[in-house]
Amino acid sequence: MTTTTAVNPVLRVAPAAPAEAAAYFRAALAFHADVSDVAAALAADGDPGFVVLDSRSTASWDQGHIPGAVHLPTALIPEQAEQLLDTSVPVVTYCWGPGCNGAALALAELGFQVKEMLGGFEYWAREGFAYETWEGTGRRAADPLTVPVDAEDCGC
């Protein structure tokens, strides 16, 4: 008698071979930047070698944005990016949350080197990094579900 074991949804499609997985994740790093890595690069002395671009609306920008970021809503990128940004300087773009990549596409189509900051402004704030508003600088307590409370970094 043959018994059939149901495969759960996670393993319905088998994981890639380790070498294929390594190649995929190595390639993904060319397209994405982690919030903690962006914060560390901006906090270090000197030029981080990239510019941060906030692609959200003006109302969202006013509610809070990364200090030093350039504000350029996604819809305005085709007509204004080349006036505000240098094509020789990589751009790290972010929106509200983890699902925003339209700005990265628009910048790449214009010839910019671009990475998307995974987690967007949501994770920037949730990890307790400083932000600016029209009222000044602010910072929220780190969300203990996203970052260790008593550590310098996530340890990733």
GROMACS .gro file of N, CA and C in nm:
model
  468
    1MET      N    1   0.084  -0.117   0.000
    1MET     CA    2   0.000   0.000   0.000
    1MET      C    3   0.089   0.124   0.000
    2THR      N    4   0.061   0.214  -0.088
    2THR     CA    5   0.138   0.337  -0.100
    2THR      C    6   0.063   0.449  -0.028
    3THR      N    7   0.136   0.520   0.055
    3THR     CA    8   0.075   0.636   0.121
    3THR      C    9   0.130   0.762   0.058
    4THR      N   10   0.044   0.856   0.040
    4THR     CA   11   0.085   0.983  -0.017
    4THR      C   12   0.086   1.087   0.094
    5THR      N   13   0.197   1.151   0.109
    5THR     CA   14   0.209   1.256   0.209
    5THR      C   15   0.184   1.389   0.140
    6ALA      N   16   0.094   1.466   0.196
    6ALA     CA   17   0.065   1.599   0.140
    6ALA      C   18   0.184   1.690   0.162
    7VAL      N   19   0.219   1.762   0.061
    7VAL     CA   20   0.329   1.858   0.072
    7VAL      C   21   0.269   1.992   0.111
    8ASN      N   22   0.330   2.055   0.208
    8ASN     CA   23   0.276   2.185   0.252
    8ASN      C   24   0.304   2.292   0.147
    9PRO      N   25   0.233   2.405   0.157
    9PRO     CA   26   0.249   2.511   0.055
    9PRO      C   27   0.391   2.566   0.044
   10VAL      N   28   0.467   2.563   0.151
   10VAL     CA   29   0.605   2.615   0.146
   10VAL      C   30   0.693   2.527   0.059
   11LEU      N   31   0.674   2.395   0.069
   11LEU     CA   32   0.762   2.303  -0.003
   11LEU      C   33   0.700   2.244  -0.130
   12ARG      N   34   0.580   2.295  -0.166
   12ARG     CA   35   0.516   2.249  -0.290
   12ARG      C   36   0.611   2.270  -0.408
   13VAL      N   37   0.679   2.382  -0.409
   13VAL     CA   38   0.788   2.407  -0.504
   13VAL      C   39   0.916   2.394  -0.422
   14ALA      N   40   0.999   2.302  -0.459
   14ALA     CA   41   1.121   2.272  -0.384
   14ALA      C   42   1.215   2.393  -0.381
   15PRO      N   43   1.290   2.409  -0.273
   15PRO     CA   44   1.389   2.516  -0.268
   15PRO      C   45   1.493   2.498  -0.379
   16ALA      N   46   1.548   2.609  -0.422
   16ALA     CA   47   1.652   2.606  -0.525
   16ALA      C   48   1.777   2.539  -0.469
   17ALA      N   49   1.858   2.491  -0.558
   17ALA     CA   50   1.988   2.436  -0.518
   17ALA      C   51   2.069   2.546  -0.454
   18PRO      N   52   2.154   2.513  -0.356
   18PRO     CA   53   2.230   2.617  -0.286
   18PRO      C   54   2.305   2.714  -0.377
   19ALA      N   55   2.368   2.665  -0.482
   19ALA     CA   56   2.443   2.754  -0.572
   19ALA      C   57   2.349   2.850  -0.644
   20GLU      N   58   2.232   2.800  -0.685
   20GLU     CA   59   2.133   2.886  -0.751
   20GLU      C   60   2.078   2.989  -0.654
   21ALA      N   61   2.053   2.948  -0.531
   21ALA     CA   62   2.003   3.041  -0.429
   21ALA      C   63   2.107   3.149  -0.400
   22ALA      N   64   2.233   3.111  -0.390
   22ALA     CA   65   2.339   3.210  -0.365
   22ALA      C   66   2.346   3.310  -0.479
   23ALA      N   67   2.336   3.264  -0.602
   23ALA     CA   68   2.341   3.355  -0.717
   23ALA      C   69   2.222   3.450  -0.715
   24TYR      N   70   2.104   3.399  -0.683
   24TYR     CA   71   1.984   3.483  -0.677
   24TYR      C   72   1.998   3.591  -0.570
   25PHE      N   73   2.036   3.551  -0.449
   25PHE     CA   74   2.044   3.648  -0.340
   25PHE      C   75   2.158   3.748  -0.361
   26ARG      N   76   2.268   3.703  -0.425
   26ARG     CA   77   2.377   3.796  -0.459
   26ARG      C   78   2.326   3.899  -0.559
   27ALA      N   79   2.252   3.853  -0.659
   27ALA     CA   80   2.196   3.945  -0.758
   27ALA      C   81   2.094   4.040  -0.695
   28ALA      N   82   2.014   3.993  -0.600
   28ALA     CA   83   1.914   4.077  -0.535
   28ALA      C   84   1.979   4.194  -0.462
   29LEU      N   85   2.099   4.173  -0.409
   29LEU     CA   86   2.168   4.282  -0.339
   29LEU      C   87   2.205   4.397  -0.433
   30ALA      N   88   2.208   4.371  -0.562
   30ALA     CA   89   2.234   4.478  -0.659
   30ALA      C   90   2.112   4.568  -0.676
   31PHE      N   91   1.996   4.520  -0.633
   31PHE     CA   92   1.871   4.594  -0.651
   31PHE      C   93   1.813   4.649  -0.522
   32HIS      N   94   1.854   4.595  -0.409
   32HIS     CA   95   1.793   4.631  -0.281
   32HIS      C   96   1.896   4.673  -0.178
   33ALA      N   97   1.852   4.761  -0.088
   33ALA     CA   98   1.933   4.801   0.027
   33ALA      C   99   1.847   4.787   0.152
   34ASP      N  100   1.906   4.741   0.258
   34ASP     CA  101   1.837   4.724   0.385
   34ASP      C  102   1.832   4.858   0.459
   35VAL      N  103   1.723   4.882   0.529
   35VAL     CA  104   1.706   5.006   0.606
   35VAL      C  105   1.824   5.028   0.700
   36SER      N  106   1.864   4.925   0.774
   36SER     CA  107   1.974   4.939   0.870
   36SER      C  108   2.106   4.973   0.800
   37ASP      N  109   2.128   4.915   0.683
   37ASP     CA  110   2.251   4.945   0.609
   37ASP      C  111   2.251   5.089   0.559
   38VAL      N  112   2.136   5.137   0.512
   38VAL     CA  113   2.126   5.276   0.467
   38VAL      C  114   2.152   5.370   0.585
   39ALA      N  115   2.090   5.342   0.699
   39ALA     CA  116   2.109   5.426   0.818
   39ALA      C  117   2.255   5.428   0.861
   40ALA      N  118   2.320   5.313   0.860
   40ALA     CA  119   2.461   5.307   0.900
   40ALA      C  120   2.549   5.386   0.804
   41ALA      N  121   2.524   5.374   0.675
   41ALA     CA  122   2.603   5.448   0.576
   41ALA      C  123   2.584   5.598   0.591
   42LEU      N  124   2.460   5.641   0.618
   42LEU     CA  125   2.434   5.785   0.635
   42LEU      C  126   2.494   5.839   0.765
   43ALA      N  127   2.502   5.754   0.867
   43ALA     CA  128   2.555   5.797   0.996
   43ALA      C  129   2.708   5.802   1.000
   44ALA      N  130   2.772   5.730   0.910
   44ALA     CA  131   2.918   5.727   0.906
   44ALA      C  132   2.972   5.862   0.858
   45ASP      N  133   3.095   5.891   0.898
   45ASP     CA  134   3.157   6.015   0.852
   45ASP      C  135   3.183   6.009   0.702
   46GLY      N  136   3.164   6.120   0.636
   46GLY     CA  137   3.194   6.128   0.494
   46GLY      C  138   3.074   6.102   0.406
   47ASP      N  139   3.100   6.104   0.279
   47ASP     CA  140   2.999   6.084   0.175
   47ASP      C  141   2.964   5.936   0.167
   48PRO      N  142   2.835   5.900   0.177
   48PRO     CA  143   2.800   5.758   0.169
   48PRO      C  144   2.813   5.701   0.028
   49GLY      N  145   2.826   5.788  -0.073
   49GLY     CA  146   2.840   5.740  -0.210
   49GLY      C  147   2.709   5.723  -0.282
   50PHE      N  148   2.599   5.763  -0.220
   50PHE     CA  149   2.467   5.755  -0.282
   50PHE      C  150   2.381   5.868  -0.230
   51VAL      N  151   2.271   5.892  -0.300
   51VAL     CA  152   2.172   5.989  -0.255
   51VAL      C  153   2.044   5.911  -0.224
   52VAL      N  154   1.972   5.956  -0.121
   52VAL     CA  155   1.845   5.893  -0.084
   52VAL      C  156   1.732   5.976  -0.145
   53LEU      N  157   1.637   5.908  -0.208
   53LEU     CA  158   1.525   5.975  -0.273
   53LEU      C  159   1.393   5.924  -0.215
   54ASP      N  160   1.312   6.016  -0.166
   54ASP     CA  161   1.178   5.986  -0.116
   54ASP      C  162   1.080   6.012  -0.230
   55SER      N  163   1.010   5.907  -0.273
   55SER     CA  164   0.923   5.919  -0.390
   55SER      C  165   0.776   5.933  -0.353
   56ARG      N  166   0.747   5.967  -0.228
   56ARG     CA  167   0.608   5.978  -0.182
   56ARG      C  168   0.552   6.117  -0.212
   57SER      N  169   0.424   6.134  -0.183
   57SER     CA  170   0.357   6.262  -0.204
   57SER      C  171   0.412   6.368  -0.108
   58THR      N  172   0.380   6.493  -0.137
   58THR     CA  173   0.422   6.603  -0.050
   58THR      C  174   0.361   6.589   0.089
   59ALA      N  175   0.234   6.548   0.098
   59ALA     CA  176   0.170   6.529   0.228
   59ALA      C  177   0.243   6.423   0.309
   60SER      N  178   0.284   6.315   0.245
   60SER     CA  179   0.358   6.209   0.314
   60SER      C  180   0.496   6.258   0.357
   61TRP      N  181   0.564   6.328   0.268
   61TRP     CA  182   0.695   6.387   0.298
   61TRP      C  183   0.686   6.476   0.420
   62ASP      N  184   0.582   6.560   0.426
   62ASP     CA  185   0.566   6.652   0.539
   62ASP      C  186   0.544   6.578   0.671
   63GLN      N  187   0.484   6.460   0.666
   63GLN     CA  188   0.461   6.382   0.788
   63GLN      C  189   0.589   6.321   0.841
   64GLY      N  190   0.690   6.304   0.758
   64GLY     CA  191   0.818   6.250   0.801
   64GLY      C  192   0.896   6.193   0.685
   65HIS      N  193   1.026   6.218   0.686
   65HIS     CA  194   1.115   6.166   0.582
   65HIS      C  195   1.255   6.150   0.638
   66ILE      N  196   1.337   6.077   0.567
   66ILE     CA  197   1.475   6.054   0.608
   66ILE      C  198   1.553   6.184   0.596
   67PRO      N  199   1.626   6.223   0.702
   67PRO     CA  200   1.705   6.346   0.695
   67PRO      C  201   1.802   6.343   0.577
   68GLY      N  202   1.803   6.451   0.501
   68GLY     CA  203   1.892   6.462   0.387
   68GLY      C  204   1.838   6.402   0.258
   69ALA      N  205   1.722   6.339   0.263
   69ALA     CA  206   1.666   6.280   0.142
   69ALA      C  207   1.621   6.388   0.045
   70VAL      N  208   1.623   6.353  -0.082
   70VAL     CA  209   1.568   6.439  -0.187
   70VAL      C  210   1.422   6.398  -0.204
   71HIS      N  211   1.334   6.496  -0.216
   71HIS     CA  212   1.193   6.465  -0.236
   71HIS      C  213   1.158   6.478  -0.383
   72LEU      N  214   1.110   6.369  -0.441
   72LEU     CA  215   1.068   6.368  -0.580
   72LEU      C  216   0.961   6.260  -0.598
   73PRO      N  217   0.834   6.299  -0.596
   73PRO     CA  218   0.727   6.201  -0.613
   73PRO      C  219   0.744   6.123  -0.744
   74THR      N  220   0.706   5.997  -0.740
   74THR     CA  221   0.724   5.907  -0.854
   74THR      C  222   0.671   5.966  -0.985
   75ALA      N  223   0.554   6.027  -0.981
   75ALA     CA  224   0.494   6.081  -1.104
   75ALA      C  225   0.578   6.192  -1.167
   76LEU      N  226   0.662   6.258  -1.088
   76LEU     CA  227   0.743   6.369  -1.139
   76LEU      C  228   0.884   6.327  -1.182
   77ILE      N  229   0.920   6.203  -1.157
   77ILE     CA  230   1.056   6.158  -1.190
   77ILE      C  231   1.092   6.179  -1.337
   78PRO      N  232   1.008   6.141  -1.432
   78PRO     CA  233   1.048   6.158  -1.572
   78PRO      C  234   1.082   6.301  -1.611
   79GLU      N  235   1.014   6.398  -1.554
   79GLU     CA  236   1.039   6.537  -1.594
   79GLU      C  237   1.138   6.611  -1.505
   80GLN      N  238   1.166   6.563  -1.383
   80GLN     CA  239   1.250   6.640  -1.292
   80GLN      C  240   1.377   6.570  -1.243
   81ALA      N  241   1.388   6.439  -1.258
   81ALA     CA  242   1.502   6.366  -1.201
   81ALA      C  243   1.636   6.418  -1.249
   82GLU      N  244   1.648   6.443  -1.378
   82GLU     CA  245   1.776   6.484  -1.432
   82GLU      C  246   1.817   6.624  -1.385
   83GLN      N  247   1.722   6.705  -1.337
   83GLN     CA  248   1.754   6.837  -1.283
   83GLN      C  249   1.796   6.829  -1.137
   84LEU      N  250   1.747   6.727  -1.065
   84LEU     CA  251   1.772   6.716  -0.921
   84LEU      C  252   1.883   6.618  -0.885
   85LEU      N  253   1.911   6.524  -0.973
   85LEU     CA  254   2.004   6.416  -0.941
   85LEU      C  255   2.116   6.407  -1.044
   86ASP      N  256   2.229   6.355  -1.000
   86ASP     CA  257   2.345   6.333  -1.086
   86ASP      C  258   2.344   6.187  -1.130
   87THR      N  259   2.343   6.162  -1.259
   87THR     CA  260   2.336   6.023  -1.307
   87THR      C  261   2.458   5.941  -1.267
   88SER      N  262   2.567   6.004  -1.225
   88SER     CA  263   2.685   5.929  -1.185
   88SER      C  264   2.680   5.886  -1.037
   89VAL      N  265   2.579   5.931  -0.963
   89VAL     CA  266   2.568   5.899  -0.821
   89VAL      C  267   2.452   5.801  -0.802
   90PRO      N  268   2.478   5.684  -0.745
   90PRO     CA  269   2.370   5.589  -0.721
   90PRO      C  270   2.259   5.649  -0.634
   91VAL      N  271   2.137   5.606  -0.660
   91VAL     CA  272   2.020   5.653  -0.587
   91VAL      C  273   1.960   5.537  -0.510
   92VAL      N  274   1.930   5.561  -0.382
   92VAL     CA  275   1.854   5.466  -0.301
   92VAL      C  276   1.717   5.529  -0.281
   93THR      N  277   1.615   5.465  -0.336
   93THR     CA  278   1.482   5.522  -0.331
   93THR      C  279   1.395   5.448  -0.231
   94TYR      N  280   1.300   5.522  -0.174
   94TYR     CA  281   1.204   5.459  -0.084
   94TYR      C  282   1.068   5.526  -0.098
   95CYS      N  283   0.968   5.451  -0.054
   95CYS     CA  284   0.830   5.497  -0.052
   95CYS      C  285   0.778   5.466   0.088
   96TRP      N  286   0.649   5.444   0.103
   96TRP     CA  287   0.593   5.415   0.236
   96TRP      C  288   0.640   5.283   0.293
   97GLY      N  289   0.622   5.177   0.220
   97GLY     CA  290   0.646   5.045   0.276
   97GLY      C  291   0.726   4.957   0.182
   98PRO      N  292   0.720   4.828   0.207
   98PRO     CA  293   0.803   4.736   0.130
   98PRO      C  294   0.760   4.713  -0.013
   99GLY      N  295   0.641   4.757  -0.053
   99GLY     CA  296   0.592   4.722  -0.185
   99GLY      C  297   0.604   4.829  -0.291
  100CYS      N  298   0.684   4.930  -0.271
  100CYS     CA  299   0.692   5.041  -0.366
  100CYS      C  300   0.819   5.032  -0.449
  101ASN      N  301   0.805   5.007  -0.579
  101ASN     CA  302   0.925   5.004  -0.662
  101ASN      C  303   0.908   5.080  -0.793
  102GLY      N  304   0.799   5.155  -0.808
  102GLY     CA  305   0.778   5.233  -0.930
  102GLY      C  306   0.883   5.340  -0.951
  103ALA      N  307   0.926   5.403  -0.843
  103ALA     CA  308   1.029   5.508  -0.855
  103ALA      C  309   1.161   5.447  -0.902
  104ALA      N  310   1.195   5.331  -0.850
  104ALA     CA  311   1.319   5.266  -0.891
  104ALA      C  312   1.316   5.235  -1.040
  105LEU      N  313   1.203   5.186  -1.087
  105LEU     CA  314   1.188   5.157  -1.230
  105LEU      C  315   1.201   5.285  -1.312
  106ALA      N  316   1.133   5.391  -1.272
  106ALA     CA  317   1.138   5.517  -1.346
  106ALA      C  318   1.281   5.571  -1.353
  107LEU      N  319   1.354   5.563  -1.242
  107LEU     CA  320   1.492   5.612  -1.241
  107LEU      C  321   1.583   5.526  -1.329
  108ALA      N  322   1.567   5.395  -1.320
  108ALA     CA  323   1.649   5.306  -1.403
  108ALA      C  324   1.624   5.331  -1.551
  109GLU      N  325   1.498   5.355  -1.588
  109GLU     CA  326   1.467   5.382  -1.728
  109GLU      C  327   1.529   5.512  -1.777
  110LEU      N  328   1.561   5.604  -1.684
  110LEU     CA  329   1.628   5.729  -1.720
  110LEU      C  330   1.780   5.718  -1.716
  111GLY      N  331   1.831   5.599  -1.682
  111GLY     CA  332   1.975   5.578  -1.682
  111GLY      C  333   2.043   5.594  -1.548
  112PHE      N  334   1.967   5.601  -1.440
  112PHE     CA  335   2.026   5.613  -1.306
  112PHE      C  336   2.059   5.475  -1.251
  113GLN      N  337   2.169   5.467  -1.174
  113GLN     CA  338   2.197   5.348  -1.094
  113GLN      C  339   2.106   5.358  -0.972
  114VAL      N  340   2.027   5.256  -0.946
  114VAL     CA  341   1.927   5.269  -0.841
  114VAL      C  342   1.911   5.140  -0.761
  115LYS      N  343   1.888   5.159  -0.632
  115LYS     CA  344   1.850   5.050  -0.542
  115LYS      C  345   1.724   5.093  -0.469
  116GLU      N  346   1.643   4.997  -0.435
  116GLU     CA  347   1.523   5.022  -0.357
  116GLU      C  348   1.553   4.989  -0.211
  117MET      N  349   1.516   5.080  -0.119
  117MET     CA  350   1.535   5.053   0.023
  117MET      C  351   1.418   4.966   0.071
  118LEU      N  352   1.449   4.842   0.102
  118LEU     CA  353   1.345   4.748   0.144
  118LEU      C  354   1.282   4.792   0.275
  119GLY      N  355   1.151   4.788   0.280
  119GLY     CA  356   1.078   4.828   0.400
  119GLY      C  357   1.031   4.971   0.397
  120GLY      N  358   1.094   5.052   0.312
  120GLY     CA  359   1.053   5.191   0.296
  120GLY      C  360   1.057   5.271   0.424
  121PHE      N  361   0.985   5.382   0.422
  121PHE     CA  362   0.983   5.471   0.538
  121PHE      C  363   0.920   5.402   0.659
  122GLU      N  364   0.827   5.310   0.635
  122GLU     CA  365   0.765   5.237   0.746
  122GLU      C  366   0.871   5.170   0.833
  123TYR      N  367   0.962   5.097   0.771
  123TYR     CA  368   1.062   5.027   0.850
  123TYR      C  369   1.170   5.121   0.902
  124TRP      N  370   1.195   5.230   0.833
  124TRP     CA  371   1.287   5.331   0.884
  124TRP      C  372   1.236   5.379   1.020
  125ALA      N  373   1.110   5.416   1.026
  125ALA     CA  374   1.051   5.465   1.151
  125ALA      C  375   1.039   5.353   1.254
  126ARG      N  376   0.998   5.234   1.210
  126ARG     CA  377   0.981   5.122   1.304
  126ARG      C  378   1.112   5.079   1.366
  127GLU      N  379   1.222   5.097   1.295
  127GLU     CA  380   1.352   5.060   1.351
  127GLU      C  381   1.411   5.170   1.439
  128GLY      N  382   1.340   5.279   1.454
  128GLY     CA  383   1.381   5.382   1.548
  128GLY      C  384   1.480   5.484   1.495
  129PHE      N  385   1.494   5.494   1.364
  129PHE     CA  386   1.587   5.592   1.308
  129PHE      C  387   1.523   5.730   1.304
  130ALA      N  388   1.606   5.832   1.314
  130ALA     CA  389   1.556   5.970   1.315
  130ALA      C  390   1.494   6.006   1.181
  131TYR      N  391   1.392   6.092   1.189
  131TYR     CA  392   1.327   6.142   1.068
  131TYR      C  393   1.298   6.290   1.089
  132GLU      N  394   1.273   6.358   0.978
  132GLU     CA  395   1.241   6.501   0.981
  132GLU      C  396   1.097   6.522   0.938
  133THR      N  397   1.034   6.625   0.997
  133THR     CA  398   0.902   6.670   0.955
  133THR      C  399   0.911   6.821   0.939
  134TRP      N  400   0.803   6.883   0.900
  134TRP     CA  401   0.802   7.029   0.888
  134TRP      C  402   0.816   7.093   1.026
  135GLU      N  403   0.795   7.015   1.134
  135GLU     CA  404   0.809   7.067   1.270
  135GLU      C  405   0.949   7.046   1.328
  136GLY      N  406   1.030   6.966   1.263
  136GLY     CA  407   1.165   6.939   1.313
  136GLY      C  408   1.196   6.790   1.308
  137THR      N  409   1.294   6.750   1.389
  137THR     CA  410   1.340   6.612   1.391
  137THR      C  411   1.262   6.530   1.493
  138GLY      N  412   1.235   6.406   1.459
  138GLY     CA  413   1.168   6.315   1.550
  138GLY      C  414   1.229   6.178   1.544
  139ARG      N  415   1.189   6.096   1.638
  139ARG     CA  416   1.235   5.957   1.642
  139ARG      C  417   1.136   5.879   1.726
  140ARG      N  418   1.096   5.764   1.678
  140ARG     CA  419   1.008   5.675   1.753
  140ARG      C  420   1.092   5.570   1.823
  141ALA      N  421   1.039   5.515   1.928
  141ALA     CA  422   1.107   5.402   1.992
  141ALA      C  423   1.109   5.287   1.892
  142ALA      N  424   1.216   5.212   1.893
  142ALA     CA  425   1.228   5.097   1.803
  142ALA      C  426   1.120   4.996   1.835
  143ASP      N  427   1.060   4.942   1.732
  143ASP     CA  428   0.959   4.838   1.747
  143ASP      C  429   1.031   4.708   1.783
  144PRO      N  430   1.003   4.650   1.900
  144PRO     CA  431   1.075   4.529   1.941
  144PRO      C  432   1.048   4.409   1.850
  145LEU      N  433   0.949   4.419   1.762
  145LEU     CA  434   0.925   4.310   1.668
  145LEU      C  435   1.009   4.323   1.541
  146THR      N  436   1.076   4.437   1.523
  146THR     CA  437   1.158   4.454   1.403
  146THR      C  438   1.306   4.471   1.431
  147VAL      N  439   1.343   4.509   1.553
  147VAL     CA  440   1.484   4.533   1.585
  147VAL      C  441   1.506   4.508   1.734
  148PRO      N  442   1.619   4.449   1.771
  148PRO     CA  443   1.647   4.431   1.914
  148PRO      C  444   1.651   4.566   1.986
  149VAL      N  445   1.584   4.575   2.097
  149VAL     CA  446   1.570   4.702   2.167
  149VAL      C  447   1.702   4.753   2.224
  150ASP      N  448   1.785   4.665   2.279
  150ASP     CA  449   1.908   4.708   2.346
  150ASP      C  450   2.034   4.682   2.264
  151ALA      N  451   2.022   4.676   2.132
  151ALA     CA  452   2.138   4.647   2.049
  151ALA      C  453   2.164   4.762   1.953
  152GLU      N  454   2.288   4.775   1.910
  152GLU     CA  455   2.327   4.878   1.815
  152GLU      C  456   2.268   4.853   1.677
  153ASP      N  457   2.255   4.725   1.640
  153ASP     CA  458   2.199   4.690   1.510
  153ASP      C  459   2.127   4.557   1.521
  154CYS      N  460   2.070   4.513   1.413
  154CYS     CA  461   1.989   4.390   1.413
  154CYS      C  462   2.074   4.263   1.418
  155GLY      N  463   2.202   4.276   1.393
  155GLY     CA  464   2.288   4.158   1.392
  155GLY      C  465   2.276   4.077   1.264
  156CYS      N  466   2.214   4.134   1.163
  156CYS     CA  467   2.195   4.061   1.036
  156CYS      C  468   2.325   4.051   0.959
   0.00000   0.00000   0.00000
